C-alpha cells in the first residue's frame, strides 16, 4: 500500500489537472474587472494554500523530530520543506505575472508578497542546512522550520493587518458558483499531485537514511580474514 | 470577483427598451439604412484594438504562469527520479561490498 499510495495520488492529480484546466478555460466565464488574466487565480491561490499547509507540516514534523528523534518525522520535514520551495516558487512567480497584468507592476513590496518571500527564504535555508550542515545542525534546521511555520498565520493575516495591494481573504468566499466549480478541481488536482510527491519523497528520504545506516554498519563491521 | 457575463453596461436597459419599441416592418416595406458615422466606427475599432491587445497580453501572461507551474512540478519529479536512480546504484554498491566482504 505504501508504494501504491503515491502512484494513486499522482494518477488522480494527472487526471484532475487537465480536467481543471479545461474547466478554467472553457467552462468558467471571464472575470469582469481583470479579464482573462484572472484565470491565473485558479492555480496561484491553491498553490499558496498548499505552500502554507506544507510549511505547517514541516514545522510540526521538525518539532517532533527534535523531541523524539523520529526518523519518520525527519523524512517528513525534509520532504515537506522541499515541496514548500516548489509550491512557493510557483506562488512567487505566478503572483508577479498576474500582478504585472492587473496592477501594472510585478512586485509592489506589499506585506503578503514580502512575508511569502520570507517564508520561501526560511525554507530554502532549512533545506540548505539539512543538506550541507554538519552533524548536530538538525536542531538549527528544526528551529528554522518552526520559524517558517509561525510565518504562515502572518502571511494569512497580512492583508488584514497592513494595507496591501492583495485583495482581502474574503474574496475567495465571495466567488460566484461557476468560479468555485473550477477552483475545486484545480485545488484537488494540485493537492493530489503535491501529496503524491510528498509521500514518494518521504519514502525516498527514509530509504536514504536506512542506506546511510547500513553503510555505517558495513564500515564498522570487523573484516573477515 | 464578478463575472463578465453578469455585467450590464450603463444604458443597456434603455437601448433594449428602445429596440423593443421599434415598429415591426412588413416584408415589402422600404427600410432606409442609416450607416454609422465614421467617428463611431473608428471609436469602436479603437475599443476593439484595445480589447484585442489586452486579451493577447492576458494569454501571454497565462501561458507563462501555467508553464512555470508545470515546469516546476516536472522538474521536481525529474530530480526525485534521478535521486531514486542514485539510491538504487548506492544499494547495488552496498550489496557488492557485502558480497565481497563474505
mmCIF file of C-alpha atoms in Angstrom:
data_model
loop_
_atom_site.group_PDB
_atom_site.id
_atom_site.type_symbol
_atom_site.label_atom_id
_atom_site.label_comp_id
_atom_site.label_asym_id
_atom_site.label_seq_id
_atom_site.Cartn_x
_atom_site.Cartn_y
_atom_site.Cartn_z
ATOM 1 C CA UNK A 1 0.000 0.000 0.000
ATOM 2 C CA UNK A 2 2.890 2.341 0.876
ATOM 3 C CA UNK A 3 4.308 2.026 -2.634
ATOM 4 C CA UNK A 4 0.922 2.258 -4.311
ATOM 5 C CA UNK A 5 -0.426 5.281 -2.451
ATOM 6 C CA UNK A 6 1.789 7.947 -4.093
ATOM 7 C CA UNK A 7 1.116 6.376 -7.502
ATOM 8 C CA UNK A 8 -2.646 6.605 -6.875
ATOM 9 C CA UNK A 9 -2.325 10.238 -5.740
ATOM 10 C CA UNK A 10 -0.147 11.180 -8.722
ATOM 11 C CA UNK A 11 -2.623 9.388 -11.011
ATOM 12 C CA UNK A 12 -5.538 11.330 -9.505
ATOM 13 C CA UNK A 13 -3.560 14.545 -9.951
ATOM 14 C CA UNK A 14 -2.648 13.669 -13.546
ATOM 15 C CA UNK A 15 -6.334 13.132 -14.350
ATOM 16 C CA UNK A 16 -7.742 16.057 -12.374
ATOM 17 C CA UNK A 17 -5.324 18.747 -13.525
ATOM 18 C CA UNK A 18 -6.123 18.543 -17.270
ATOM 19 C CA UNK A 19 -9.823 18.480 -16.348
ATOM 20 C CA UNK A 20 -9.383 21.586 -14.203
ATOM 21 C CA UNK A 21 -7.505 23.390 -16.995
ATOM 22 C CA UNK A 22 -10.339 22.516 -19.374
ATOM 23 C CA UNK A 23 -12.867 23.832 -16.828
ATOM 24 C CA UNK A 24 -10.907 27.024 -16.174
ATOM 25 C CA UNK A 25 -10.505 27.937 -19.847
ATOM 26 C CA UNK A 26 -13.646 26.589 -21.455
ATOM 27 C CA UNK A 27 -16.346 26.481 -18.776
ATOM 28 C CA UNK A 28 -15.563 29.413 -16.489
ATOM 29 C CA UNK A 29 -16.772 32.868 -17.515
ATOM 30 C CA UNK A 30 -14.319 35.736 -17.719
ATOM 31 C CA UNK A 31 -13.979 37.911 -14.641
ATOM 32 C CA UNK A 32 -15.343 41.416 -15.115
ATOM 33 C CA UNK A 33 -12.566 43.738 -13.965
ATOM 34 C CA UNK A 34 -9.383 41.726 -14.576
ATOM 35 C CA UNK A 35 -10.404 39.904 -17.726
ATOM 36 C CA UNK A 36 -8.825 36.683 -18.970
ATOM 37 C CA UNK A 37 -5.664 37.030 -16.881
ATOM 38 C CA UNK A 38 -7.709 36.336 -13.737
ATOM 39 C CA UNK A 39 -7.570 32.649 -14.732
ATOM 40 C CA UNK A 40 -4.110 32.520 -13.104
ATOM 41 C CA UNK A 41 -6.059 32.701 -9.827
ATOM 42 C CA UNK A 42 -7.241 29.066 -10.149
ATOM 43 C CA UNK A 43 -3.689 27.785 -9.699
ATOM 44 C CA UNK A 44 -1.982 30.649 -7.879
ATOM 45 C CA UNK A 45 -4.311 30.594 -4.855
ATOM 46 C CA UNK A 46 -4.454 26.771 -4.355
ATOM 47 C CA UNK A 47 -0.670 26.674 -4.700
ATOM 48 C CA UNK A 48 -0.398 29.318 -1.956
ATOM 49 C CA UNK A 49 -2.707 27.292 0.315
ATOM 50 C CA UNK A 50 -0.653 24.148 -0.345
ATOM 51 C CA UNK A 51 2.578 26.030 0.354
ATOM 52 C CA UNK A 52 1.217 27.220 3.719
ATOM 53 C CA UNK A 53 -0.104 23.734 4.587
ATOM 54 C CA UNK A 54 3.277 22.142 3.826
ATOM 55 C CA UNK A 55 5.106 24.833 5.814
ATOM 56 C CA UNK A 56 2.997 23.923 8.862
ATOM 57 C CA UNK A 57 3.564 20.188 8.218
ATOM 58 C CA UNK A 58 7.321 20.807 8.042
ATOM 59 C CA UNK A 59 7.362 22.898 11.229
ATOM 60 C CA UNK A 60 5.353 20.302 13.180
ATOM 61 C CA UNK A 61 7.427 17.388 11.828
ATOM 62 C CA UNK A 62 10.690 19.208 12.650
ATOM 63 C CA UNK A 63 9.422 19.851 16.196
ATOM 64 C CA UNK A 64 8.506 16.163 16.610
ATOM 65 C CA UNK A 65 11.870 15.126 15.191
ATOM 66 C CA UNK A 66 13.748 17.255 17.715
ATOM 67 C CA UNK A 67 11.740 15.826 20.634
ATOM 68 C CA UNK A 68 11.540 12.172 19.645
ATOM 69 C CA UNK A 69 14.426 11.729 17.157
ATOM 70 C CA UNK A 70 11.884 10.079 14.903
ATOM 71 C CA UNK A 71 13.322 9.146 11.520
ATOM 72 C CA UNK A 72 9.819 9.295 10.009
ATOM 73 C CA UNK A 73 9.341 12.883 11.255
ATOM 74 C CA UNK A 74 12.779 13.830 9.917
ATOM 75 C CA UNK A 75 11.950 12.469 6.467
ATOM 76 C CA UNK A 76 8.546 14.207 6.529
ATOM 77 C CA UNK A 77 10.112 17.555 7.480
ATOM 78 C CA UNK A 78 12.731 17.359 4.711
ATOM 79 C CA UNK A 79 10.189 16.295 2.075
ATOM 80 C CA UNK A 80 7.669 18.972 3.106
ATOM 81 C CA UNK A 81 10.365 21.683 3.088
ATOM 82 C CA UNK A 82 11.425 20.791 -0.457
ATOM 83 C CA UNK A 83 7.821 20.942 -1.619
ATOM 84 C CA UNK A 84 7.366 24.298 0.141
ATOM 85 C CA UNK A 85 10.171 25.520 -2.117
ATOM 86 C CA UNK A 86 8.469 24.122 -5.236
ATOM 87 C CA UNK A 87 4.993 25.442 -4.375
ATOM 88 C CA UNK A 88 6.435 28.695 -3.012
ATOM 89 C CA UNK A 89 8.409 29.336 -6.178
ATOM 90 C CA UNK A 90 5.206 28.709 -8.131
ATOM 91 C CA UNK A 91 3.348 31.256 -5.987
ATOM 92 C CA UNK A 92 6.179 33.802 -6.103
ATOM 93 C CA UNK A 93 6.443 33.600 -9.891
ATOM 94 C CA UNK A 94 2.776 33.350 -10.889
ATOM 95 C CA UNK A 95 1.802 36.145 -8.465
ATOM 96 C CA UNK A 96 4.037 38.803 -10.066
ATOM 97 C CA UNK A 97 2.943 37.636 -13.543
ATOM 98 C CA UNK A 98 -0.671 38.198 -12.507
ATOM 99 C CA UNK A 99 0.263 41.454 -10.745
ATOM 100 C CA UNK A 100 2.089 42.725 -13.831
ATOM 101 C CA UNK A 101 -1.104 42.285 -15.859
ATOM 102 C CA UNK A 102 -3.598 43.618 -13.301
ATOM 103 C CA UNK A 103 -1.724 46.070 -11.064
ATOM 104 C CA UNK A 104 0.702 47.179 -13.768
ATOM 105 C CA UNK A 105 3.620 46.213 -11.526
ATOM 106 C CA UNK A 106 5.001 42.754 -10.866
ATOM 107 C CA UNK A 107 6.302 43.352 -7.342
ATOM 108 C CA UNK A 108 4.746 46.004 -5.098
ATOM 109 C CA UNK A 109 6.503 45.052 -1.849
ATOM 110 C CA UNK A 110 3.137 44.569 -0.201
ATOM 111 C CA UNK A 111 3.023 42.702 3.104
ATOM 112 C CA UNK A 112 1.735 39.429 1.680
ATOM 113 C CA UNK A 113 4.388 39.344 -1.042
ATOM 114 C CA UNK A 114 7.182 40.124 1.403
ATOM 115 C CA UNK A 115 6.059 37.599 4.047
ATOM 116 C CA UNK A 116 5.660 34.906 1.355
ATOM 117 C CA UNK A 117 9.148 35.713 0.067
ATOM 118 C CA UNK A 118 10.490 35.446 3.625
ATOM 119 C CA UNK A 119 8.759 32.075 4.093
ATOM 120 C CA UNK A 120 10.445 30.804 0.935
ATOM 121 C CA UNK A 121 13.853 32.050 2.096
ATOM 122 C CA UNK A 122 13.409 30.461 5.539
ATOM 123 C CA UNK A 123 12.628 27.075 3.985
ATOM 124 C CA UNK A 124 15.452 27.467 1.474
ATOM 125 C CA UNK A 125 17.724 27.965 4.493
ATOM 126 C CA UNK A 126 16.223 24.877 6.133
ATOM 127 C CA UNK A 127 16.916 22.725 3.072
ATOM 128 C CA UNK A 128 20.473 24.102 2.731
ATOM 129 C CA UNK A 129 21.231 23.492 6.412
ATOM 130 C CA UNK A 130 19.843 19.947 6.179
ATOM 131 C CA UNK A 131 21.831 19.302 3.023
ATOM 132 C CA UNK A 132 25.184 20.867 3.886
ATOM 133 C CA UNK A 133 25.040 21.273 7.680
ATOM 134 C CA UNK A 134 27.469 19.419 9.928
ATOM 135 C CA UNK A 135 26.363 16.795 12.461
ATOM 136 C CA UNK A 136 24.021 18.349 15.013
ATOM 137 C CA UNK A 137 22.811 21.055 12.634
ATOM 138 C CA UNK A 138 19.369 19.433 12.555
ATOM 139 C CA UNK A 139 18.434 21.390 15.691
ATOM 140 C CA UNK A 140 19.199 24.686 13.950
ATOM 141 C CA UNK A 141 17.293 23.443 10.905
ATOM 142 C CA UNK A 142 14.293 22.497 13.062
ATOM 143 C CA UNK A 143 14.288 25.989 14.584
ATOM 144 C CA UNK A 144 14.206 27.451 11.068
ATOM 145 C CA UNK A 145 11.298 25.179 10.119
ATOM 146 C CA UNK A 146 9.355 26.212 13.225
ATOM 147 C CA UNK A 147 10.014 29.901 12.427
ATOM 148 C CA UNK A 148 8.759 29.223 8.908
ATOM 149 C CA UNK A 149 5.571 27.606 10.222
ATOM 150 C CA UNK A 150 4.970 30.601 12.543
ATOM 151 C CA UNK A 151 5.190 32.833 9.462
ATOM 152 C CA UNK A 152 2.110 31.127 7.954
ATOM 153 C CA UNK A 153 -0.564 32.944 10.031
ATOM 154 C CA UNK A 154 1.362 36.194 9.423
ATOM 155 C CA UNK A 155 1.009 35.637 5.656
ATOM 156 C CA UNK A 156 -2.683 34.865 6.078
ATOM 157 C CA UNK A 157 -3.455 37.917 8.213
ATOM 158 C CA UNK A 158 -1.043 40.255 6.369
ATOM 159 C CA UNK A 159 -3.888 41.640 4.269
ATOM 160 C CA UNK A 160 -5.884 42.435 7.413
ATOM 161 C CA UNK A 161 -3.015 43.900 9.452
ATOM 162 C CA UNK A 162 -1.352 46.029 6.772
ATOM 163 C CA UNK A 163 -2.583 47.963 3.773
ATOM 164 C CA UNK A 164 -1.824 45.731 0.813
ATOM 165 C CA UNK A 165 -2.438 45.567 -2.914
ATOM 166 C CA UNK A 166 -3.511 41.961 -2.400
ATOM 167 C CA UNK A 167 -7.274 41.565 -2.042
ATOM 168 C CA UNK A 168 -8.861 40.652 1.294
ATOM 169 C CA UNK A 169 -9.126 36.973 2.333
ATOM 170 C CA UNK A 170 -12.922 37.187 1.909
ATOM 171 C CA UNK A 171 -12.575 37.418 -1.863
ATOM 172 C CA UNK A 172 -12.384 33.617 -2.148
ATOM 173 C CA UNK A 173 -15.521 33.160 -0.053
ATOM 174 C CA UNK A 174 -17.444 35.592 -2.248
ATOM 175 C CA UNK A 175 -16.684 33.841 -5.540
ATOM 176 C CA UNK A 176 -19.601 33.129 -7.888
ATOM 177 C CA UNK A 177 -20.560 29.406 -8.060
ATOM 178 C CA UNK A 178 -19.047 28.968 -11.550
ATOM 179 C CA UNK A 179 -15.664 30.076 -10.235
ATOM 180 C CA UNK A 180 -15.919 27.803 -7.210
ATOM 181 C CA UNK A 181 -16.737 24.896 -9.509
ATOM 182 C CA UNK A 182 -13.410 25.500 -11.280
ATOM 183 C CA UNK A 183 -11.384 26.232 -8.155
ATOM 184 C CA UNK A 184 -12.178 22.852 -6.528
ATOM 185 C CA UNK A 185 -10.737 20.630 -9.303
ATOM 186 C CA UNK A 186 -7.631 22.840 -9.505
ATOM 187 C CA UNK A 187 -7.143 22.616 -5.743
ATOM 188 C CA UNK A 188 -7.874 18.866 -5.721
ATOM 189 C CA UNK A 189 -5.505 18.152 -8.612
ATOM 190 C CA UNK A 190 -2.645 20.206 -7.204
ATOM 191 C CA UNK A 191 -3.173 18.770 -3.718
ATOM 192 C CA UNK A 192 -3.201 15.186 -5.014
ATOM 193 C CA UNK A 193 -0.070 15.849 -7.079
ATOM 194 C CA UNK A 194 1.729 17.503 -4.145
ATOM 195 C CA UNK A 195 0.739 14.830 -1.611
ATOM 196 C CA UNK A 196 1.807 12.112 -4.064
ATOM 197 C CA UNK A 197 5.210 13.777 -4.469
ATOM 198 C CA UNK A 198 5.425 14.319 -0.694
ATOM 199 C CA UNK A 199 4.682 10.675 0.011
ATOM 200 C CA UNK A 200 7.196 9.469 -2.581
ATOM 201 C CA UNK A 201 9.853 11.886 -1.276
ATOM 202 C CA UNK A 202 9.296 10.726 2.327
ATOM 203 C CA UNK A 203 9.817 7.107 1.223
ATOM 204 C CA UNK A 204 12.948 8.096 -0.672
ATOM 205 C CA UNK A 205 14.363 10.023 2.293
ATOM 206 C CA UNK A 206 13.668 7.130 4.669
ATOM 207 C CA UNK A 207 15.372 4.754 2.253
ATOM 208 C CA UNK A 208 18.396 7.110 2.112
ATOM 209 C CA UNK A 209 18.543 7.271 5.923
ATOM 210 C CA UNK A 210 18.337 3.452 6.144
ATOM 211 C CA UNK A 211 21.017 3.091 3.484
ATOM 212 C CA UNK A 212 23.337 5.507 5.302
ATOM 213 C CA UNK A 213 22.910 3.455 8.468
ATOM 214 C CA UNK A 214 23.574 0.255 6.517
ATOM 215 C CA UNK A 215 26.807 1.754 5.107
ATOM 216 C CA UNK A 216 27.921 2.765 8.605
ATOM 217 C CA UNK A 217 27.139 -0.788 9.810
ATOM 218 C CA UNK A 218 29.188 -2.321 6.994
ATOM 219 C CA UNK A 219 32.115 0.063 7.540
ATOM 220 C CA UNK A 220 32.129 -0.604 11.284
ATOM 221 C CA UNK A 221 31.770 -4.387 10.962
ATOM 222 C CA UNK A 222 35.022 -6.329 11.603
ATOM 223 C CA UNK A 223 36.510 -7.578 8.338
ATOM 224 C CA UNK A 224 36.692 -11.371 7.983
ATOM 225 C CA UNK A 225 40.127 -12.799 7.287
ATOM 226 C CA UNK B 1 -14.866 38.969 -8.153
ATOM 227 C CA UNK B 2 -17.685 39.404 -10.616
ATOM 228 C CA UNK B 3 -18.349 37.531 -13.808
ATOM 229 C CA UNK B 4 -18.191 39.446 -17.064
ATOM 230 C CA UNK B 5 -21.486 37.972 -18.246
ATOM 231 C CA UNK B 6 -23.265 39.389 -15.180
ATOM 232 C CA UNK B 7 -22.061 42.867 -16.055
ATOM 233 C CA UNK B 8 -24.618 45.208 -17.634
ATOM 234 C CA UNK B 9 -23.157 48.398 -19.100
ATOM 235 C CA UNK B 10 -24.886 51.669 -18.296
ATOM 236 C CA UNK B 11 -27.698 52.487 -20.725
ATOM 237 C CA UNK B 12 -28.069 48.853 -21.804
ATOM 238 C CA UNK B 13 -31.619 48.770 -20.451
ATOM 239 C CA UNK B 14 -32.522 51.979 -22.265
ATOM 240 C CA UNK B 15 -31.115 50.635 -25.528
ATOM 241 C CA UNK B 16 -33.024 47.387 -25.048
ATOM 242 C CA UNK B 17 -36.239 49.258 -24.351
ATOM 243 C CA UNK B 18 -35.767 51.419 -27.468
ATOM 244 C CA UNK B 19 -35.268 48.249 -29.516
ATOM 245 C CA UNK B 20 -38.476 46.803 -28.183
ATOM 246 C CA UNK B 21 -40.402 49.945 -29.074
ATOM 247 C CA UNK B 22 -39.226 49.974 -32.706
ATOM 248 C CA UNK B 23 -42.176 49.265 -35.022
ATOM 249 C CA UNK B 24 -42.054 45.954 -36.839
ATOM 250 C CA UNK B 25 -41.829 46.386 -40.576
ATOM 251 C CA UNK B 26 -43.613 44.212 -43.036
ATOM 252 C CA UNK B 27 -41.758 42.201 -45.678
ATOM 253 C CA UNK B 28 -42.272 44.596 -48.571
ATOM 254 C CA UNK B 29 -41.837 47.920 -46.799
ATOM 255 C CA UNK B 30 -38.891 50.158 -47.551
ATOM 256 C CA UNK B 31 -36.499 50.492 -44.664
ATOM 257 C CA UNK B 32 -33.881 53.232 -45.020
ATOM 258 C CA UNK B 33 -30.441 52.134 -43.957
ATOM 259 C CA UNK B 34 -28.734 54.520 -41.591
ATOM 260 C CA UNK B 35 -25.000 53.938 -41.636
ATOM 261 C CA UNK B 36 -22.940 54.767 -38.631
ATOM 262 C CA UNK B 37 -20.779 57.837 -38.810
ATOM 263 C CA UNK B 38 -17.049 57.442 -39.307
ATOM 264 C CA UNK B 39 -16.262 58.698 -35.808
ATOM 265 C CA UNK B 40 -18.377 55.960 -34.171
ATOM 266 C CA UNK B 41 -16.782 53.282 -36.346
ATOM 267 C CA UNK B 42 -13.264 54.486 -35.537
ATOM 268 C CA UNK B 43 -14.147 54.656 -31.868
ATOM 269 C CA UNK B 44 -15.436 51.074 -31.965
ATOM 270 C CA UNK B 45 -12.334 49.860 -33.831
ATOM 271 C CA UNK B 46 -10.131 51.586 -31.259
ATOM 272 C CA UNK B 47 -12.012 49.827 -28.440
ATOM 273 C CA UNK B 48 -11.689 46.502 -30.266
ATOM 274 C CA UNK B 49 -7.976 47.082 -30.729
ATOM 275 C CA UNK B 50 -7.508 47.826 -27.022
ATOM 276 C CA UNK B 51 -9.539 44.725 -26.094
ATOM 277 C CA UNK B 52 -7.574 42.549 -28.528
ATOM 278 C CA UNK B 53 -4.242 43.806 -27.138
ATOM 279 C CA UNK B 54 -5.433 43.174 -23.570
ATOM 280 C CA UNK B 55 -6.584 39.639 -24.440
ATOM 281 C CA UNK B 56 -3.305 38.851 -26.221
ATOM 282 C CA UNK B 57 -1.335 40.190 -23.248
ATOM 283 C CA UNK B 58 -3.533 38.162 -20.853
ATOM 284 C CA UNK B 59 -2.925 34.975 -22.842
ATOM 285 C CA UNK B 60 0.814 35.591 -22.809
ATOM 286 C CA UNK B 61 0.756 36.068 -19.019
ATOM 287 C CA UNK B 62 -1.379 32.948 -18.550
ATOM 288 C CA UNK B 63 0.912 30.791 -20.699
ATOM 289 C CA UNK B 64 3.922 31.921 -18.662
ATOM 290 C CA UNK B 65 2.180 31.342 -15.332
ATOM 291 C CA UNK B 66 0.846 27.884 -16.224
ATOM 292 C CA UNK B 67 4.096 26.917 -17.947
ATOM 293 C CA UNK B 68 6.075 27.799 -14.812
ATOM 294 C CA UNK B 69 3.793 25.726 -12.577
ATOM 295 C CA UNK B 70 4.035 22.620 -14.818
ATOM 296 C CA UNK B 71 7.792 23.086 -15.271
ATOM 297 C CA UNK B 72 8.337 23.311 -11.507
ATOM 298 C CA UNK B 73 6.413 20.120 -10.779
ATOM 299 C CA UNK B 74 8.000 18.264 -13.700
ATOM 300 C CA UNK B 75 11.456 19.493 -12.642
ATOM 301 C CA UNK B 76 10.913 18.288 -9.091
ATOM 302 C CA UNK B 77 9.651 14.936 -10.398
ATOM 303 C CA UNK B 78 12.801 14.556 -12.538
ATOM 304 C CA UNK B 79 15.024 15.462 -9.573
ATOM 305 C CA UNK B 80 13.282 12.805 -7.483
ATOM 306 C CA UNK B 81 13.644 10.230 -10.243
ATOM 307 C CA UNK B 82 17.392 10.971 -10.512
ATOM 308 C CA UNK B 83 17.692 10.719 -6.761
ATOM 309 C CA UNK B 84 15.949 7.325 -6.814
ATOM 310 C CA UNK B 85 18.375 6.173 -9.538
ATOM 311 C CA UNK B 86 21.334 7.246 -7.403
ATOM 312 C CA UNK B 87 19.848 5.446 -4.421
ATOM 313 C CA UNK B 88 19.409 2.252 -6.448
ATOM 314 C CA UNK B 89 23.054 2.475 -7.568
ATOM 315 C CA UNK B 90 24.105 3.004 -3.950
ATOM 316 C CA UNK B 91 22.109 -0.043 -2.819
ATOM 317 C CA UNK B 92 23.825 -2.074 -5.541
ATOM 318 C CA UNK B 93 27.245 -0.823 -4.395
ATOM 319 C CA UNK B 94 26.427 -1.798 -0.811
ATOM 320 C CA UNK B 95 25.282 -5.237 -1.937
ATOM 321 C CA UNK B 96 28.541 -5.750 -3.845
ATOM 322 C CA UNK B 97 30.516 -4.600 -0.830
ATOM 323 C CA UNK B 98 28.710 -7.057 1.444
ATOM 324 C CA UNK B 99 29.171 -9.904 -1.079
ATOM 325 C CA UNK B 100 32.900 -9.145 -1.403
ATOM 326 C CA UNK B 101 33.291 -8.999 2.358
ATOM 327 C CA UNK B 102 31.905 -12.506 2.844
#
